[in-house]
Amino acid sequence: MNNTENIFYMDHPLIQHKISMLRDKRTGTNEFRKLVEEIAVLMGYEAFRDLPVEKAEIETPMEVCQSYMITGKKLAVVPILRAGLGMVNGILTLVPSAKVGHIGLCRNHETHEPEEYYCKLPSPIEERTIAALDPMLATGGSAVAAVDFIKAHGGRQIKFLCIIAAPEGVERLHKAHPDVQIYCGCLDRCLNEDAYICPGLGDAGDRIFGTK
Ligand code: PRP
Ligand code: URA
């Protein structure tokens, strides 16, 4: 991982390889979905390496020992609809007991700004570590709106996991919420005039759900 002040870029070869397969326009819905889930597992593994642990007494078949277990804060997973849904099962593979909230945002095709249509978070959320999920961080409008919403409901410890980001999105999210840890699978070159990431992978929601 390549780190600067709450922004973490993944350089693991498995993540990079799977992102290349995702980008390929020949990758169909079924494979695309599987790849998004697998990448979420690998990114979650990296993003959760700072979860606090404490020693617990465990009785093995051989003897009693002190062994580490995750402590304190519980996890909430919050996908940004629709495309963030594709990452949920990957994170739940790592932390099956996590609660799941949903934030429904859709970019307006003219303004490129997000419009909210559904939001529900686990309550209380204050003491949970929150993993907000969205494969794409483009202008950053959706990510900032999602974090605003989570914070307005009391969320404090927030990790934002995206598979592909544009520099504009990382900058906007980090500027608006410098306390949020941003985990990014790959930082791409730029946005085009329609605010799509280049080279990117196209429309993540459409590719996950087979719509257009
Ligand atoms: C996509 C993507 C992000 C957002 C990123 O969602 O999944 O949520 O765009 O763009 P931004 O950083 O410029 O806000 P979209 O609005 O297309 O909705 P969908 O997931 O339902 O397709
Ligand atoms: N949303 C997507 O799905 N893809 C992009 O490139 C930008 C926003």
mmCIF file of C-alpha atoms and ligand atoms in Angstrom:
data_model
loop_
_atom_site.group_PDB
_atom_site.id
_atom_site.type_symbol
_atom_site.label_atom_id
_atom_site.label_comp_id
_atom_site.label_asym_id
_atom_site.label_seq_id
_atom_site.Cartn_x
_atom_site.Cartn_y
_atom_site.Cartn_z
ATOM 1 C CA MET A 1 0.000 0.000 0.000
ATOM 2 C CA ASN A 2 1.108 3.559 -0.824
ATOM 3 C CA ASN A 3 0.071 5.940 1.916
ATOM 4 C CA THR A 4 -0.278 9.681 2.349
ATOM 5 C CA GLU A 5 -2.284 11.192 5.152
ATOM 6 C CA ASN A 6 -5.495 9.123 5.151
ATOM 7 C CA ILE A 7 -5.280 8.276 1.429
ATOM 8 C CA PHE A 8 -4.202 4.706 0.708
ATOM 9 C CA TYR A 9 -3.529 3.382 -2.786
ATOM 10 C CA MET A 10 -3.472 -0.385 -3.200
ATOM 11 C CA ASP A 11 -0.469 -1.765 -5.013
ATOM 12 C CA HIS A 12 -1.109 -5.456 -4.378
ATOM 13 C CA PRO A 13 -0.605 -7.438 -7.618
ATOM 14 C CA LEU A 14 -3.825 -9.403 -7.117
ATOM 15 C CA ILE A 15 -5.845 -6.207 -6.832
ATOM 16 C CA GLN A 16 -4.144 -4.666 -9.862
ATOM 17 C CA HIS A 17 -4.649 -7.806 -11.956
ATOM 18 C CA LYS A 18 -8.339 -8.044 -11.104
ATOM 19 C CA ILE A 19 -8.855 -4.326 -11.807
ATOM 20 C CA SER A 20 -7.338 -4.826 -15.273
ATOM 21 C CA MET A 21 -9.863 -7.609 -15.914
ATOM 22 C CA LEU A 22 -12.685 -5.331 -14.705
ATOM 23 C CA ARG A 23 -11.646 -2.565 -17.083
ATOM 24 C CA ASP A 24 -11.737 -4.843 -20.120
ATOM 25 C CA LYS A 25 -14.879 -4.062 -22.129
ATOM 26 C CA ARG A 26 -15.176 -7.756 -23.056
ATOM 27 C CA THR A 27 -15.731 -8.707 -19.386
ATOM 28 C CA GLY A 28 -19.401 -9.688 -19.056
ATOM 29 C CA THR A 29 -21.793 -9.075 -16.169
ATOM 30 C CA ASN A 30 -21.267 -12.397 -14.427
ATOM 31 C CA GLU A 31 -17.479 -12.122 -14.339
ATOM 32 C CA PHE A 32 -17.613 -8.394 -13.577
ATOM 33 C CA ARG A 33 -19.749 -9.024 -10.486
ATOM 34 C CA LYS A 34 -17.410 -11.748 -9.245
ATOM 35 C CA LEU A 35 -14.371 -9.535 -9.753
ATOM 36 C CA VAL A 36 -15.917 -6.604 -7.865
ATOM 37 C CA GLU A 37 -16.643 -8.924 -4.948
ATOM 38 C CA GLU A 38 -13.140 -10.420 -4.986
ATOM 39 C CA ILE A 39 -11.516 -6.988 -5.137
ATOM 40 C CA ALA A 40 -13.657 -5.899 -2.181
ATOM 41 C CA VAL A 41 -12.319 -8.847 -0.157
ATOM 42 C CA LEU A 42 -8.728 -7.903 -0.959
ATOM 43 C CA MET A 43 -9.291 -4.194 -0.318
ATOM 44 C CA GLY A 44 -11.108 -4.932 2.935
ATOM 45 C CA TYR A 45 -8.167 -7.069 4.069
ATOM 46 C CA GLU A 46 -5.885 -4.050 3.616
ATOM 47 C CA ALA A 47 -8.343 -1.449 4.938
ATOM 48 C CA PHE A 48 -9.038 -3.324 8.167
ATOM 49 C CA ARG A 49 -5.439 -3.851 9.169
ATOM 50 C CA ASP A 50 -5.766 -1.052 11.768
ATOM 51 C CA LEU A 51 -8.785 -2.541 13.570
ATOM 52 C CA PRO A 52 -7.948 -2.669 17.273
ATOM 53 C CA VAL A 53 -7.213 -6.064 18.837
ATOM 54 C CA GLU A 54 -6.935 -7.273 22.401
ATOM 55 C CA LYS A 55 -5.656 -10.434 24.011
ATOM 56 C CA ALA A 56 -8.232 -13.026 24.925
ATOM 57 C CA GLU A 57 -7.853 -16.273 26.806
ATOM 58 C CA ILE A 58 -8.552 -19.202 24.461
ATOM 59 C CA GLU A 59 -8.575 -22.871 25.336
ATOM 60 C CA THR A 60 -7.118 -24.934 22.513
ATOM 61 C CA PRO A 61 -7.287 -28.771 22.554
ATOM 62 C CA MET A 62 -3.708 -28.558 23.898
ATOM 63 C CA GLU A 63 -3.736 -25.777 26.532
ATOM 64 C CA VAL A 64 -5.018 -22.337 27.490
ATOM 65 C CA CYS A 65 -3.312 -19.471 25.650
ATOM 66 C CA GLN A 66 -3.516 -15.734 25.109
ATOM 67 C CA SER A 67 -4.548 -14.941 21.550
ATOM 68 C CA TYR A 68 -5.628 -11.753 19.739
ATOM 69 C CA MET A 69 -9.219 -10.891 18.870
ATOM 70 C CA ILE A 70 -10.750 -7.782 17.293
ATOM 71 C CA THR A 71 -12.057 -5.548 20.018
ATOM 72 C CA GLY A 72 -14.213 -2.529 20.689
ATOM 73 C CA LYS A 73 -15.881 -0.950 17.747
ATOM 74 C CA LYS A 74 -18.141 -3.031 15.569
ATOM 75 C CA LEU A 75 -18.363 -2.606 11.816
ATOM 76 C CA ALA A 76 -21.113 -1.118 9.656
ATOM 77 C CA VAL A 77 -20.950 -1.573 5.898
ATOM 78 C CA VAL A 78 -22.637 1.169 3.881
ATOM 79 C CA PRO A 79 -22.828 0.701 0.103
ATOM 80 C CA ILE A 80 -23.711 3.678 -2.066
ATOM 81 C CA LEU A 81 -26.453 2.432 -4.383
ATOM 82 C CA ARG A 82 -26.406 0.977 -6.817
ATOM 83 C CA ALA A 83 -22.847 0.058 -7.650
ATOM 84 C CA GLY A 84 -21.626 -0.142 -4.032
ATOM 85 C CA LEU A 85 -23.902 -3.175 -3.568
ATOM 86 C CA GLY A 86 -21.433 -5.176 -5.640
ATOM 87 C CA MET A 87 -18.803 -4.821 -2.912
ATOM 88 C CA VAL A 88 -20.980 -5.754 0.091
ATOM 89 C CA ASN A 89 -20.607 -9.540 0.016
ATOM 90 C CA GLY A 90 -16.840 -9.209 -0.281
ATOM 91 C CA ILE A 91 -16.683 -7.190 2.929
ATOM 92 C CA LEU A 92 -19.176 -9.490 4.670
ATOM 93 C CA THR A 93 -16.919 -12.432 3.806
ATOM 94 C CA LEU A 94 -14.347 -10.800 6.091
ATOM 95 C CA VAL A 95 -16.736 -9.519 8.785
ATOM 96 C CA PRO A 96 -19.948 -11.562 8.563
ATOM 97 C CA SER A 97 -21.524 -9.936 11.628
ATOM 98 C CA ALA A 98 -21.331 -6.376 10.246
ATOM 99 C CA LYS A 99 -24.567 -4.417 10.013
ATOM 100 C CA VAL A 100 -25.448 -3.044 6.576
ATOM 101 C CA GLY A 101 -26.853 0.429 5.820
ATOM 102 C CA HIS A 102 -27.738 1.831 2.393
ATOM 103 C CA ILE A 103 -27.313 5.231 0.815
ATOM 104 C CA GLY A 104 -29.188 5.709 -2.460
ATOM 105 C CA LEU A 105 -27.627 8.386 -4.647
ATOM 106 C CA CYS A 106 -27.845 8.881 -8.383
ATOM 107 C CA ARG A 107 -25.838 11.380 -10.395
ATOM 108 C CA ASN A 108 -27.869 13.901 -12.344
ATOM 109 C CA HIS A 109 -26.732 13.468 -15.950
ATOM 110 C CA GLU A 110 -26.621 17.219 -16.601
ATOM 111 C CA THR A 111 -25.158 18.650 -13.395
ATOM 112 C CA HIS A 112 -23.199 15.461 -12.485
ATOM 113 C CA GLU A 113 -24.210 16.149 -8.874
ATOM 114 C CA PRO A 114 -25.777 13.363 -6.752
ATOM 115 C CA GLU A 115 -29.473 13.216 -5.932
ATOM 116 C CA GLU A 116 -30.593 11.250 -2.873
ATOM 117 C CA TYR A 117 -33.432 8.718 -3.163
ATOM 118 C CA TYR A 118 -33.033 6.347 -0.190
ATOM 119 C CA CYS A 119 -30.968 6.306 2.994
ATOM 120 C CA LYS A 120 -31.057 3.974 5.974
ATOM 121 C CA LEU A 121 -28.251 3.362 8.460
ATOM 122 C CA PRO A 122 -27.894 0.952 11.381
ATOM 123 C CA SER A 123 -28.639 2.663 14.679
ATOM 124 C CA PRO A 124 -26.822 3.532 16.862
ATOM 125 C CA ILE A 125 -23.883 4.105 14.535
ATOM 126 C CA GLU A 126 -21.656 6.310 16.722
ATOM 127 C CA GLU A 127 -19.416 3.528 18.049
ATOM 128 C CA ARG A 128 -19.080 1.605 14.809
ATOM 129 C CA THR A 129 -16.291 1.683 12.298
ATOM 130 C CA ILE A 130 -18.070 2.439 9.014
ATOM 131 C CA ALA A 131 -16.915 1.120 5.654
ATOM 132 C CA ALA A 132 -18.612 3.181 2.918
ATOM 133 C CA LEU A 133 -18.426 1.344 -0.415
ATOM 134 C CA ASP A 134 -18.534 2.608 -3.980
ATOM 135 C CA PRO A 135 -16.468 1.203 -6.843
ATOM 136 C CA MET A 136 -16.194 4.656 -8.491
ATOM 137 C CA LEU A 137 -14.973 7.964 -7.031
ATOM 138 C CA ALA A 138 -15.349 10.360 -9.966
ATOM 139 C CA THR A 139 -16.158 14.016 -9.187
ATOM 140 C CA GLY A 140 -16.458 13.035 -5.524
ATOM 141 C CA GLY A 141 -19.961 14.501 -5.264
ATOM 142 C CA SER A 142 -21.580 11.189 -4.287
ATOM 143 C CA ALA A 143 -18.849 10.305 -1.787
ATOM 144 C CA VAL A 144 -19.029 13.702 -0.070
ATOM 145 C CA ALA A 145 -22.838 13.530 0.102
ATOM 146 C CA ALA A 146 -22.668 9.994 1.528
ATOM 147 C CA VAL A 147 -20.138 10.958 4.198
ATOM 148 C CA ASP A 148 -22.161 14.107 5.035
ATOM 149 C CA PHE A 149 -25.178 11.856 5.600
ATOM 150 C CA ILE A 150 -23.268 9.328 7.708
ATOM 151 C CA LYS A 151 -21.779 12.080 9.868
ATOM 152 C CA ALA A 152 -25.175 13.800 10.248
ATOM 153 C CA HIS A 153 -26.376 10.504 11.775
ATOM 154 C CA GLY A 154 -23.458 10.368 14.211
ATOM 155 C CA GLY A 155 -20.912 8.267 12.280
ATOM 156 C CA ARG A 156 -17.356 9.241 13.143
ATOM 157 C CA GLN A 157 -14.870 6.540 12.201
ATOM 158 C CA ILE A 158 -15.327 6.295 8.422
ATOM 159 C CA LYS A 159 -13.368 4.402 5.785
ATOM 160 C CA PHE A 160 -14.263 4.992 2.134
ATOM 161 C CA LEU A 161 -13.396 2.090 -0.192
ATOM 162 C CA CYS A 162 -13.389 2.681 -3.944
ATOM 163 C CA ILE A 163 -11.951 0.515 -6.693
ATOM 164 C CA ILE A 164 -11.131 3.293 -9.179
ATOM 165 C CA ALA A 165 -10.770 7.008 -8.464
ATOM 166 C CA ALA A 166 -10.148 10.176 -10.431
ATOM 167 C CA PRO A 167 -7.721 12.692 -8.917
ATOM 168 C CA GLU A 168 -10.572 15.238 -8.756
ATOM 169 C CA GLY A 169 -12.677 12.901 -6.608
ATOM 170 C CA VAL A 170 -9.907 12.038 -4.169
ATOM 171 C CA GLU A 171 -9.097 15.715 -3.746
ATOM 172 C CA ARG A 172 -12.739 16.741 -3.220
ATOM 173 C CA LEU A 173 -13.454 14.005 -0.691
ATOM 174 C CA HIS A 174 -10.202 14.550 1.211
ATOM 175 C CA LYS A 175 -10.750 18.321 1.299
ATOM 176 C CA ALA A 176 -14.353 18.002 2.537
ATOM 177 C CA HIS A 177 -13.608 15.204 5.024
ATOM 178 C CA PRO A 178 -9.876 14.978 5.831
ATOM 179 C CA ASP A 179 -10.600 12.599 8.731
ATOM 180 C CA VAL A 180 -12.057 9.943 6.375
ATOM 181 C CA GLN A 181 -9.603 7.220 5.358
ATOM 182 C CA ILE A 182 -9.798 6.756 1.590
ATOM 183 C CA TYR A 183 -8.781 3.334 0.225
ATOM 184 C CA CYS A 184 -8.401 3.325 -3.519
ATOM 185 C CA GLY A 185 -7.663 0.348 -5.779
ATOM 186 C CA CYS A 186 -6.266 2.494 -8.578
ATOM 187 C CA LEU A 187 -5.896 6.213 -9.241
ATOM 188 C CA ASP A 188 -6.802 6.972 -12.864
ATOM 189 C CA ARG A 189 -5.808 9.836 -15.140
ATOM 190 C CA CYS A 190 -8.806 12.197 -15.311
ATOM 191 C CA LEU A 191 -12.514 12.774 -15.848
ATOM 192 C CA ASN A 192 -13.958 13.309 -19.318
ATOM 193 C CA GLU A 193 -16.536 15.981 -20.216
ATOM 194 C CA ASP A 194 -19.361 13.708 -18.984
ATOM 195 C CA ALA A 195 -17.570 13.243 -15.639
ATOM 196 C CA TYR A 196 -16.675 9.624 -16.402
ATOM 197 C CA ILE A 197 -13.308 8.321 -15.221
ATOM 198 C CA CYS A 198 -10.669 7.716 -17.907
ATOM 199 C CA PRO A 199 -9.486 5.104 -18.568
ATOM 200 C CA GLY A 200 -11.911 3.829 -15.885
ATOM 201 C CA LEU A 201 -14.238 0.921 -16.599
ATOM 202 C CA GLY A 202 -17.372 2.647 -17.877
ATOM 203 C CA ASP A 203 -20.572 2.725 -15.829
ATOM 204 C CA ALA A 204 -20.019 0.467 -12.820
ATOM 205 C CA GLY A 205 -23.718 0.144 -11.942
ATOM 206 C CA ASP A 206 -24.657 -0.859 -15.470
ATOM 207 C CA ARG A 207 -21.816 -3.371 -15.700
ATOM 208 C CA ILE A 208 -22.669 -4.972 -12.332
ATOM 209 C CA PHE A 209 -26.396 -5.186 -12.969
ATOM 210 C CA GLY A 210 -26.389 -5.723 -16.734
ATOM 211 C CA THR A 211 -28.436 -2.605 -17.449
ATOM 212 C CA LYS A 212 -27.898 0.205 -19.936
HETATM 213 C C1 PRP B 1 -21.853 6.190 -9.926
HETATM 214 C C2 PRP B 1 -20.904 5.536 -8.960
HETATM 215 C C3 PRP B 1 -20.815 6.560 -7.862
HETATM 216 C C4 PRP B 1 -20.911 7.856 -8.613
HETATM 217 C C5 PRP B 1 -19.546 8.440 -8.720
HETATM 218 O O1 PRP B 1 -23.143 6.038 -9.525
HETATM 219 O O2 PRP B 1 -21.312 4.292 -8.517
HETATM 220 O O3 PRP B 1 -21.844 6.459 -6.905
HETATM 221 O O4 PRP B 1 -21.424 7.546 -9.911
HETATM 222 O O5 PRP B 1 -19.583 9.671 -9.347
HETATM 223 P P1 PRP B 1 -19.250 11.027 -8.585
HETATM 224 O O6 PRP B 1 -17.980 10.798 -7.826
HETATM 225 O O7 PRP B 1 -19.079 11.992 -9.717
HETATM 226 O O8 PRP B 1 -20.401 11.390 -7.704
HETATM 227 P P2 PRP B 1 -24.405 6.545 -10.390
HETATM 228 O O9 PRP B 1 -24.801 7.896 -9.942
HETATM 229 O O10 PRP B 1 -24.098 6.374 -11.840
HETATM 230 O O11 PRP B 1 -25.545 5.574 -9.923
HETATM 231 P P3 PRP B 1 -25.679 3.980 -10.054
HETATM 232 O O12 PRP B 1 -24.638 3.347 -9.153
HETATM 233 O O13 PRP B 1 -27.062 3.736 -9.579
HETATM 234 O O14 PRP B 1 -25.476 3.582 -11.487
HETATM 235 N N1 URA B 2 -19.712 6.455 -12.333
HETATM 236 C C1 URA B 2 -19.330 5.363 -13.016
HETATM 237 O O1 URA B 2 -19.967 4.306 -12.908
HETATM 238 N N2 URA B 2 -18.262 5.429 -13.808
HETATM 239 C C2 URA B 2 -17.534 6.552 -13.949
HETATM 240 O O2 URA B 2 -16.542 6.560 -14.694
HETATM 241 C C3 URA B 2 -17.945 7.688 -13.231
HETATM 242 C C4 URA B 2 -19.032 7.608 -12.422
#
